[in-house]
């Protein structure tokens, strides 16, 4: 269902008198103070406490001198502190900058310097990383950073403070200053910067406004038909657009967010069962990891009423399992950082074929067109680059005017680099990234199409296709495949199977089987690393010759 179908209901959740995303936390505290806003571990946080913690942190930030438009970086998994900081920054006009927990030091340094962040909130440690130790090396090359706030541990570095110690303070004398600051902020002001992956160059910071996030939240609410009694499971990275927009959607509707930090397939199922989660959004690899658990069938997932899949093509086996064991109401959607979230989604009650082959129709209040290399609009049935326009589309890449000019035109259209075509029903069918396309024997090959065919073969859990240089053909395809546990895949049988789906030149010539593939924090296959592996192989081969 689109939110235009539920307009009367949604007008009660959003209006022009609430221009900031943080206004909805205050609204929730006024109208439903005892309703649970966040669940983290064994702790339940009400809307009243959420609002109180947000206000205290906002007053502290004013005390430290954070000005309107200042950037505050946050390196962590989803935790209550992120929700507090997100809304506190919104109240004072600061801008949150997400950093991934597995980003390399030089990547973190780039984000801090490009954004000009004045403060950094970071985990004490996680995985094998001691983040205080890492920041002791990074920060000397980041002159804009004035201070460090440590989450989940004591501060050891100079100019560092513990978040827990900060929140023990009394900053009530800054409440009047907070109200004065809020009056200076409008809905078009910046709220959050999400950096693109940098798979085609340096990462670009997509600057999203309050209006961008509020509008996208409405789209998500409308798609899900969300109500205040819903419980969302949030385990998406805070430096990813989905992690950022889900905060907005749940705050506007006034429902509950179950926080999982970080994603773990068994823990996710346990939380769904224990807390009766009703809305679940994940990428296909996360569903595959859950379905692969030997005791998957023991979990009671009957509370789920909405399941959303995005981020990559969804294999038919995954979709069937979703509908049989999770819920009937499944959506596939196309999301993009530059549109602040999703741009298309499948119809309510869509067939398995529609969910498998398409990402649905354009969301309400968006425009979408397909264009050729000269940005001329193409008719249905032809493959073209997707261009978008709408309220949630960002206006710029932060401090990158040339990249902004290259991606946006004077009429507000954003050109994504994604290739797609419309089917006869008006659904969008993804073909791939224009920069991932390769040419074999003068024929164009789109990896997404090849991957979709391979994922249909029984026993395939994950797949990624990349180009490999070839002296005769120019380029050929290499398929990296992760089989499902207990399955062995015969290459000859796979090739024969692919003849039913792909032209001969599209069938990969090389196959590599792995137990795992490199993944992003969101659970997408990191093709950039696979391409680097190919480049290293070619370089080693040339050196040996």
Coordinates of C-alpha atoms in Angstrom, one line a residue:
X1 CA 0.0 0.0 0.0
X2 CA 1.3 3.5 -0.8
X3 CA 0.9 6.2 1.8
X4 CA -1.4 8.1 -0.5
X5 CA -3.9 5.4 0.2
X6 CA -3.6 6.1 3.9
X7 CA -3.5 9.9 3.7
X8 CA -6.1 10.5 6.4
X9 CA -4.3 8.2 8.8
X10 CA -0.9 9.6 8.2
X11 CA -1.9 13.3 8.6
X12 CA -2.2 12.5 12.3
X13 CA 1.5 11.7 12.4
X14 CA 3.1 14.6 10.5
X15 CA 2.3 18.2 9.9
X16 CA 4.0 21.5 9.1
X17 CA 4.2 22.5 12.7
X18 CA 6.7 19.7 13.4
X19 CA 9.5 20.6 10.9
X20 CA 12.3 18.7 12.7
X21 CA 12.6 15.0 13.1
X22 CA 13.3 15.5 16.8
X23 CA 9.9 17.1 17.2
X24 CA 8.3 13.7 16.9
X25 CA 10.2 12.3 19.9
X26 CA 8.9 15.2 22.0
X27 CA 5.4 14.6 20.6
X28 CA 5.7 10.9 21.6
X29 CA 6.8 11.9 25.1
X30 CA 3.8 14.2 25.4
X31 CA 1.2 11.9 24.0
X32 CA 2.5 8.4 25.0
X33 CA 5.1 9.0 27.7
X34 CA 5.1 5.4 29.0
X35 CA 5.0 3.7 25.6
X36 CA 8.3 1.8 24.9
X37 CA 10.4 3.6 22.3
X38 CA 13.5 1.5 22.4
X39 CA 14.4 -2.0 23.6
X40 CA 18.2 -2.8 24.1
X41 CA 19.1 -6.0 25.8
X42 CA 17.0 -6.3 28.9
X43 CA 16.3 -2.5 29.0
X44 CA 13.1 -0.8 27.9
X45 CA 13.3 2.9 27.2
X46 CA 10.0 4.9 27.2
X47 CA 9.3 7.9 25.0
X48 CA 9.6 10.1 28.1
X49 CA 13.1 8.8 28.9
X50 CA 14.1 9.0 25.2
X51 CA 13.1 12.6 25.2
X52 CA 14.8 13.4 28.5
X53 CA 18.1 11.7 27.5
X54 CA 17.9 13.5 24.1
X55 CA 17.4 16.9 25.8
X56 CA 20.2 16.4 28.3
X57 CA 22.6 15.5 25.6
X58 CA 21.5 18.4 23.4
X59 CA 22.2 20.8 26.4
X60 CA 25.6 19.2 26.9
X61 CA 26.5 19.8 23.2
X62 CA 25.4 23.4 23.6
X63 CA 27.6 23.7 26.6
X64 CA 30.6 22.4 24.6
X65 CA 30.0 25.1 22.0
X66 CA 28.6 22.9 19.2
X67 CA 27.2 25.4 16.6
X68 CA 24.4 25.0 14.1
X69 CA 25.7 23.1 11.1
X70 CA 28.6 21.6 13.0
X71 CA 29.3 17.9 12.2
X72 CA 29.4 15.2 14.9
X73 CA 30.9 11.8 13.8
X74 CA 29.5 8.6 15.3
X75 CA 31.4 5.2 15.1
X76 CA 29.3 2.4 16.5
X77 CA 26.8 -0.3 16.0
X78 CA 23.1 0.5 16.7
X79 CA 22.8 1.4 20.4
X80 CA 20.5 3.7 22.5
X81 CA 23.3 6.3 22.5
X82 CA 23.0 6.6 18.7
X83 CA 19.3 7.4 19.0
X84 CA 20.0 10.0 21.7
X85 CA 22.7 11.7 19.7
X86 CA 20.7 11.6 16.4
X87 CA 17.8 13.5 18.0
X88 CA 20.0 15.7 20.2
X89 CA 21.9 16.8 17.1
X90 CA 18.6 17.4 15.3
X91 CA 17.5 19.7 18.2
X92 CA 20.6 21.9 18.0
X93 CA 21.0 21.9 14.2
X94 CA 24.2 19.8 14.2
X95 CA 24.8 17.1 11.5
X96 CA 25.5 13.5 12.3
X97 CA 28.2 11.7 10.3
X98 CA 28.1 7.9 10.4
X99 CA 31.3 5.8 10.4
X100 CA 31.4 2.1 9.9
X101 CA 32.9 -0.1 12.7
X102 CA 35.1 -2.0 10.1
X103 CA 36.4 1.0 8.2
X104 CA 40.1 1.3 7.8
X105 CA 42.0 4.1 9.6
X106 CA 42.6 6.0 6.3
X107 CA 38.9 5.8 5.5
X108 CA 37.9 7.1 8.9
X109 CA 40.5 9.9 8.5
X110 CA 39.0 10.8 5.1
X111 CA 35.4 11.0 6.5
X112 CA 36.5 13.1 9.4
X113 CA 38.4 15.6 7.3
X114 CA 35.9 15.8 4.4
X115 CA 33.1 16.4 6.9
X116 CA 35.1 18.6 9.1
X117 CA 33.7 16.8 12.2
X118 CA 34.2 18.7 15.5
X119 CA 33.4 15.8 17.8
X120 CA 33.6 12.0 17.6
X121 CA 31.5 9.6 19.5
X122 CA 33.0 6.1 19.3
X123 CA 32.7 2.6 20.8
X124 CA 35.4 1.8 23.3
X125 CA 36.2 -1.5 21.5
X126 CA 34.5 -4.1 19.3
X127 CA 35.6 -7.2 17.4
X128 CA 39.4 -7.1 17.5
X129 CA 39.5 -3.3 17.5
X130 CA 40.5 -0.9 20.3
X131 CA 39.0 2.3 18.9
X132 CA 40.7 4.5 21.4
X133 CA 44.0 3.2 20.4
X134 CA 43.1 3.7 16.7
X135 CA 41.9 7.2 17.2
X136 CA 45.1 8.1 19.0
X137 CA 46.7 7.5 15.7
X138 CA 44.0 9.0 13.4
X139 CA 43.1 12.2 15.2
X140 CA 46.5 14.0 14.9
X141 CA 45.8 14.2 11.2
X142 CA 42.2 15.5 11.7
X143 CA 42.6 19.1 12.9
X144 CA 38.8 19.9 13.0
X145 CA 38.2 17.3 15.8
X146 CA 38.0 19.0 19.2
X147 CA 37.0 16.1 21.4
X148 CA 36.3 12.4 21.7
X149 CA 33.4 10.7 23.6
X150 CA 33.7 7.0 24.5
X151 CA 30.8 4.6 24.5
X152 CA 30.8 1.5 26.7
X153 CA 34.0 2.1 28.5
X154 CA 36.3 4.6 30.4
X155 CA 38.1 7.4 28.5
X156 CA 41.9 7.0 28.3
X157 CA 42.9 9.6 25.9
X158 CA 43.5 13.3 26.4
X159 CA 40.4 15.4 25.3
X160 CA 38.3 12.2 25.7
X161 CA 35.2 11.8 28.0
X162 CA 33.0 8.8 28.8
X163 CA 29.4 9.1 27.6
X164 CA 28.2 7.6 30.8
X165 CA 30.0 10.3 32.8
X166 CA 28.6 13.0 30.6
X167 CA 25.1 11.9 31.1
X168 CA 25.5 12.1 34.9
X169 CA 25.8 15.9 34.6
X170 CA 23.2 18.6 35.1
X171 CA 22.9 20.9 32.1
X172 CA 19.4 22.3 32.9
X173 CA 20.8 25.8 32.7
X174 CA 21.1 25.4 28.9
X175 CA 17.4 24.5 28.4
X176 CA 16.5 28.1 27.4
X177 CA 19.4 28.2 25.0
X178 CA 18.2 24.9 23.5
X179 CA 14.8 26.4 22.8
X180 CA 16.4 29.5 21.2
X181 CA 18.6 27.2 19.0
X182 CA 15.6 25.1 17.9
X183 CA 13.8 28.2 16.7
X184 CA 16.7 28.9 14.4
X185 CA 16.5 25.5 12.6
X186 CA 14.2 24.8 9.6
X187 CA 13.2 21.6 7.9
X188 CA 15.7 22.1 5.0
X189 CA 18.7 22.2 7.3
X190 CA 21.2 19.3 7.3
X191 CA 20.6 16.4 9.6
X192 CA 22.9 13.6 8.6
X193 CA 25.7 12.8 6.2
X194 CA 25.8 9.2 4.8
X195 CA 28.9 8.3 2.9
X196 CA 28.6 6.2 -0.2
X197 CA 30.8 3.1 -0.4
X198 CA 33.4 4.6 -2.7
X199 CA 33.3 1.5 -5.0
X200 CA 33.7 3.8 -8.0
X201 CA 36.1 6.4 -6.4
X202 CA 36.4 8.3 -3.1
X203 CA 33.4 8.1 -0.8
X204 CA 30.9 10.9 -1.3
X205 CA 28.9 12.4 1.6
X206 CA 25.2 12.5 0.9
X207 CA 23.8 15.4 2.9
X208 CA 20.3 14.7 4.1
X209 CA 17.9 17.3 5.6
X210 CA 15.2 17.0 8.1
X211 CA 12.7 17.2 5.3
X212 CA 14.5 14.4 3.4
X213 CA 14.3 12.0 6.4
X214 CA 10.7 13.0 7.3
X215 CA 9.4 12.4 3.8
X216 CA 11.3 9.1 3.5
X217 CA 9.9 8.0 6.8
X218 CA 6.4 8.6 5.5
X219 CA 7.1 6.5 2.5
X220 CA 8.3 3.6 4.7
X221 CA 5.4 4.0 7.0
X222 CA 3.0 3.9 4.1
X223 CA 4.6 0.9 2.5
X224 CA 4.4 -1.1 5.8
X225 CA 1.0 0.4 6.9
X226 CA 2.8 0.9 10.2
X227 CA 0.9 1.7 13.4
X228 CA 2.0 2.7 16.9
X229 CA 1.7 -0.8 18.2
X230 CA 4.3 -2.2 15.8
X231 CA 7.8 -3.3 16.8
X232 CA 10.6 -2.8 14.3
X233 CA 13.9 -4.8 14.5
X234 CA 16.8 -2.4 13.8
X235 CA 20.2 -4.0 13.3
X236 CA 21.3 -2.0 10.3
X237 CA 24.6 0.0 10.4
X238 CA 24.3 3.6 11.6
X239 CA 26.5 4.7 8.7
X240 CA 24.0 3.4 6.2
X241 CA 21.0 5.1 4.9
X242 CA 18.6 2.4 6.1
X243 CA 19.9 2.7 9.6
X244 CA 19.4 6.4 9.5
X245 CA 15.9 6.5 8.1
X246 CA 14.4 3.8 10.3
X247 CA 15.1 6.0 13.3
X248 CA 12.9 8.6 11.7
X249 CA 10.0 6.3 10.7
X250 CA 9.7 4.8 14.2
X251 CA 9.8 8.2 15.8
X252 CA 7.1 9.7 13.6
X253 CA 4.7 6.8 14.0
X254 CA 5.5 6.5 17.7
X255 CA 6.2 2.8 17.9
X256 CA 9.0 0.6 19.3
X257 CA 12.4 -0.2 18.0
X258 CA 14.1 -3.4 19.1
X259 CA 17.8 -2.8 18.8
X260 CA 20.2 -5.7 17.8
X261 CA 23.8 -4.9 18.1
X262 CA 25.3 -6.1 15.7
X263 CA 23.5 -8.4 13.3
X264 CA 23.6 -12.1 14.3
X265 CA 21.2 -14.5 12.6
X266 CA 20.4 -16.6 15.7
X267 CA 20.0 -13.5 18.0
X268 CA 17.8 -11.8 15.4
X269 CA 15.4 -14.8 15.4
X270 CA 15.5 -15.0 19.2
X271 CA 14.5 -11.3 19.5
X272 CA 11.7 -11.6 17.0
X273 CA 10.3 -14.5 19.0
X274 CA 10.8 -13.0 22.5
X275 CA 9.7 -9.4 21.8
X276 CA 7.1 -10.2 19.2
X277 CA 8.7 -8.1 16.4
X278 CA 6.2 -7.2 13.7
X279 CA 8.3 -5.4 11.0
X280 CA 11.6 -6.8 9.7
X281 CA 13.8 -5.4 6.9
X282 CA 16.9 -7.1 5.8
X283 CA 19.2 -7.8 2.7
X284 CA 19.0 -11.2 1.1
X285 CA 22.2 -12.5 2.7
X286 CA 20.8 -11.9 6.2
X287 CA 17.8 -14.0 5.4
X288 CA 20.0 -16.7 3.9
X289 CA 22.1 -16.8 7.0
X290 CA 19.0 -17.2 9.2
X291 CA 17.5 -19.9 7.0
X292 CA 20.8 -21.8 7.0
X293 CA 20.7 -22.2 10.8
X294 CA 20.2 -25.9 11.6
X295 CA 17.5 -25.1 14.2
X296 CA 15.7 -22.3 12.2
X297 CA 12.4 -24.2 12.3
X298 CA 12.2 -24.0 16.1
X299 CA 11.7 -20.3 16.2
X300 CA 8.1 -18.9 16.4
X301 CA 8.1 -16.0 14.0
X302 CA 4.3 -15.7 13.8
X303 CA 4.4 -12.1 15.1
X304 CA 5.9 -10.8 11.9
X305 CA 3.3 -9.1 9.7
X306 CA 5.7 -7.2 7.3
X307 CA 9.0 -8.5 5.8
X308 CA 11.0 -6.2 3.5
X309 CA 13.9 -7.3 1.4
X310 CA 16.3 -4.9 -0.4
X311 CA 19.9 -4.3 -1.3
X312 CA 20.3 -7.1 -3.8
X313 CA 18.3 -9.5 -6.0
X314 CA 16.2 -11.9 -3.9
X315 CA 16.6 -15.6 -4.9
X316 CA 13.4 -17.5 -5.4
X317 CA 14.3 -20.0 -2.7
X318 CA 14.7 -17.2 -0.2
X319 CA 11.3 -15.6 -1.2
X320 CA 9.5 -19.0 -0.9
X321 CA 11.1 -19.6 2.6
X322 CA 10.1 -16.1 3.7
X323 CA 6.5 -16.5 2.8
X324 CA 6.3 -20.0 4.2
X325 CA 8.0 -19.4 7.5
X326 CA 7.8 -15.7 8.2
X327 CA 4.8 -14.0 6.7
X328 CA 2.8 -13.6 3.5
X329 CA 3.2 -9.9 3.4
X330 CA 6.6 -9.4 1.7
X331 CA 8.0 -6.5 -0.2
X332 CA 11.0 -6.0 -2.4
X333 CA 12.3 -2.5 -2.8
X334 CA 15.1 -0.5 -4.3
X335 CA 16.9 1.8 -2.0
X336 CA 19.6 4.4 -2.6
X337 CA 21.6 6.7 -0.4
X338 CA 20.9 9.8 -2.5
X339 CA 17.2 9.4 -2.2
X340 CA 17.4 9.0 1.6
X341 CA 16.1 5.5 1.5
X342 CA 13.8 3.6 -0.8
X343 CA 12.5 4.8 -4.2
X344 CA 10.4 1.8 -5.4
X345 CA 8.6 -1.1 -3.8
X346 CA 6.4 -4.0 -5.0
X347 CA 2.7 -4.0 -4.7
X348 CA 0.9 -5.4 -1.7
X349 CA 0.3 -9.1 -2.3
X350 CA 2.9 -9.2 -5.2
X351 CA 3.5 -12.6 -6.7
X352 CA 6.7 -14.5 -6.1
X353 CA 7.8 -13.8 -9.7
X354 CA 7.3 -10.1 -9.2
X355 CA 9.3 -10.1 -6.0
X356 CA 12.0 -12.1 -7.6
X357 CA 12.3 -10.2 -10.9
X358 CA 11.4 -6.7 -10.0
X359 CA 11.7 -4.0 -7.4
X360 CA 8.2 -2.7 -8.0
X361 CA 6.9 0.7 -8.9
X362 CA 8.0 4.2 -8.0
X363 CA 7.0 5.3 -4.5
X364 CA 4.5 8.2 -4.0
X365 CA 5.7 11.7 -4.6
X366 CA 8.7 10.6 -6.6
X367 CA 9.4 10.8 -10.3
X368 CA 11.5 8.2 -12.1
X369 CA 12.7 7.9 -15.7
X370 CA 15.2 5.8 -17.7
X371 CA 17.6 7.7 -19.9
X372 CA 20.3 6.9 -22.5
X373 CA 24.0 8.1 -22.4
X374 CA 22.8 11.6 -23.5
X375 CA 20.2 11.7 -20.7
X376 CA 17.3 11.4 -23.2
X377 CA 14.3 9.6 -21.8
X378 CA 13.7 6.0 -23.1
X379 CA 10.5 4.1 -23.7
X380 CA 9.4 1.0 -21.8
X381 CA 11.3 -2.1 -22.6
X382 CA 14.6 -0.5 -23.2
X383 CA 17.5 -0.6 -20.7
X384 CA 18.6 2.8 -19.4
X385 CA 20.1 4.7 -16.5
X386 CA 17.7 5.4 -13.7
X387 CA 17.1 9.1 -12.8
X388 CA 15.1 10.3 -9.8
X389 CA 13.4 13.4 -8.6
X390 CA 11.4 14.0 -5.4
X391 CA 11.2 15.5 -1.9
X392 CA 13.6 12.9 -0.4
X393 CA 16.3 13.3 -3.0
X394 CA 19.4 15.1 -1.6
X395 CA 20.6 18.4 -3.0
X396 CA 24.4 17.8 -2.8
X397 CA 27.4 15.8 -1.9
X398 CA 29.0 17.5 1.0
X399 CA 32.0 19.7 -0.1
X400 CA 32.1 18.0 -3.5
X401 CA 30.7 20.5 -6.0
X402 CA 32.1 18.7 -9.1
X403 CA 30.6 15.3 -8.1
X404 CA 27.3 17.1 -7.3
X405 CA 27.3 18.8 -10.7
X406 CA 28.0 15.5 -12.5
X407 CA 25.2 13.6 -10.8
X408 CA 22.4 16.3 -10.7
X409 CA 21.0 18.5 -13.5
X410 CA 19.4 21.9 -13.3
X411 CA 15.9 20.5 -13.1
X412 CA 16.6 18.5 -9.9
X413 CA 17.1 15.1 -11.5
X414 CA 19.6 12.8 -9.9
X415 CA 21.4 10.3 -12.3
X416 CA 22.1 7.1 -10.3
X417 CA 24.4 5.0 -12.6
X418 CA 22.0 2.1 -12.0
X419 CA 20.6 0.4 -15.1
X420 CA 17.1 -1.0 -15.4
X421 CA 14.1 -1.5 -17.6
X422 CA 10.3 -1.3 -17.1
X423 CA 8.3 -4.5 -17.7
X424 CA 4.9 -4.6 -19.2
X425 CA 3.2 -4.0 -15.8
X426 CA 5.2 -0.9 -15.1
X427 CA 7.5 -2.6 -12.6
X428 CA 11.2 -1.8 -12.6
X429 CA 13.6 -4.6 -13.3
X430 CA 17.2 -4.0 -12.3
X431 CA 19.9 -4.8 -14.7
X432 CA 23.0 -3.6 -12.8
X433 CA 25.5 -0.8 -12.4
X434 CA 26.6 0.9 -15.5
X435 CA 30.2 0.8 -14.2
X436 CA 30.0 -2.9 -13.5
X437 CA 28.9 -3.8 -17.1
X438 CA 31.7 -5.6 -19.0
X439 CA 32.0 -6.4 -22.7
X440 CA 32.8 -9.9 -24.0
X441 CA 33.3 -10.4 -27.7
X442 CA 31.6 -7.0 -28.3
X443 CA 28.5 -8.0 -26.3
X444 CA 27.4 -6.2 -23.2
X445 CA 27.1 -8.3 -20.0
X446 CA 25.4 -7.1 -16.9
X447 CA 26.6 -8.9 -13.7
X448 CA 23.2 -8.5 -11.9
X449 CA 21.5 -10.5 -14.7
X450 CA 24.1 -13.3 -14.5
X451 CA 23.9 -13.4 -10.6
X452 CA 20.1 -13.6 -10.7
X453 CA 20.3 -16.7 -13.0
X454 CA 23.0 -18.4 -10.9
X455 CA 21.0 -17.8 -7.7
X456 CA 18.2 -19.9 -9.2
X457 CA 20.4 -23.0 -9.2
X458 CA 19.6 -25.3 -6.3
X459 CA 22.2 -25.1 -3.5
X460 CA 23.5 -21.6 -4.2
X461 CA 23.5 -19.3 -1.2
X462 CA 25.5 -16.3 -2.4
X463 CA 26.9 -15.3 -5.8
X464 CA 28.9 -12.4 -7.3
X465 CA 30.0 -12.0 -10.8
X466 CA 33.0 -9.8 -11.9
X467 CA 34.9 -9.2 -15.1
X468 CA 38.3 -10.8 -15.8
X469 CA 40.5 -9.5 -18.7
X470 CA 40.8 -12.0 -21.5
X471 CA 43.2 -11.7 -24.6
X472 CA 40.6 -13.1 -27.0
X473 CA 37.2 -12.0 -25.7
X474 CA 38.3 -8.7 -24.1
X475 CA 36.6 -9.6 -20.8
X476 CA 35.0 -12.7 -19.5
X477 CA 32.9 -13.4 -16.4
X478 CA 34.0 -15.0 -13.2
X479 CA 31.4 -16.2 -10.7
X480 CA 32.2 -16.4 -7.0
X481 CA 29.8 -18.8 -5.4
X482 CA 29.1 -19.7 -1.8
X483 CA 27.1 -23.0 -1.6
X484 CA 24.4 -23.6 1.0
X485 CA 25.7 -25.8 3.9
X486 CA 25.9 -29.4 2.9
X487 CA 25.7 -28.7 -0.9
X488 CA 28.2 -29.3 -3.6
X489 CA 27.8 -27.7 -7.0
X490 CA 28.8 -29.3 -10.2
X491 CA 30.1 -26.6 -12.6
X492 CA 29.0 -28.5 -15.7
X493 CA 25.5 -29.0 -14.4
X494 CA 25.4 -25.3 -13.5
X495 CA 26.5 -24.2 -16.9
X496 CA 23.8 -26.4 -18.5
X497 CA 21.2 -24.9 -16.2
X498 CA 22.3 -21.4 -17.1
X499 CA 21.7 -22.0 -20.8
X500 CA 18.0 -21.9 -20.0
X501 CA 18.3 -18.3 -18.7
X502 CA 21.3 -16.7 -20.4
X503 CA 22.7 -16.2 -23.8
X504 CA 25.9 -18.2 -24.4
X505 CA 28.2 -15.2 -24.1
X506 CA 26.7 -14.2 -20.7
X507 CA 27.5 -17.5 -19.0
X508 CA 30.6 -17.1 -16.9
X509 CA 33.8 -18.9 -18.0
X510 CA 35.4 -19.0 -14.6
X511 CA 33.9 -20.3 -11.3
X512 CA 35.4 -19.8 -7.8
X513 CA 33.8 -21.5 -4.8
X514 CA 34.2 -20.1 -1.3
X515 CA 32.9 -20.7 2.2
X516 CA 32.5 -16.9 2.6
X517 CA 32.7 -13.8 0.5
X518 CA 33.8 -10.3 1.7
X519 CA 30.7 -8.4 3.0
X520 CA 29.9 -4.8 3.8
X521 CA 28.4 -4.0 7.3
X522 CA 25.0 -4.1 5.6
X523 CA 25.5 -7.6 4.4
X524 CA 26.1 -6.8 0.7
X525 CA 28.9 -8.6 -1.1
X526 CA 31.9 -6.2 -1.4
X527 CA 32.7 -6.6 -5.1
X528 CA 35.4 -4.0 -4.9
X529 CA 37.5 -6.5 -3.0
X530 CA 36.8 -9.2 -5.5
X531 CA 37.9 -7.0 -8.4
X532 CA 41.0 -6.1 -6.4
X533 CA 41.7 -9.9 -6.1
X534 CA 41.4 -10.2 -9.9
X535 CA 43.7 -7.3 -10.5
X536 CA 46.3 -8.8 -8.1
X537 CA 46.1 -12.1 -10.0
X538 CA 46.6 -10.4 -13.3
X539 CA 49.6 -8.4 -12.0
X540 CA 51.2 -11.5 -10.5
X541 CA 50.7 -13.4 -13.8
X542 CA 52.2 -10.6 -15.8
X543 CA 55.2 -10.4 -13.5
X544 CA 55.8 -14.1 -13.8
X545 CA 55.7 -13.8 -17.6

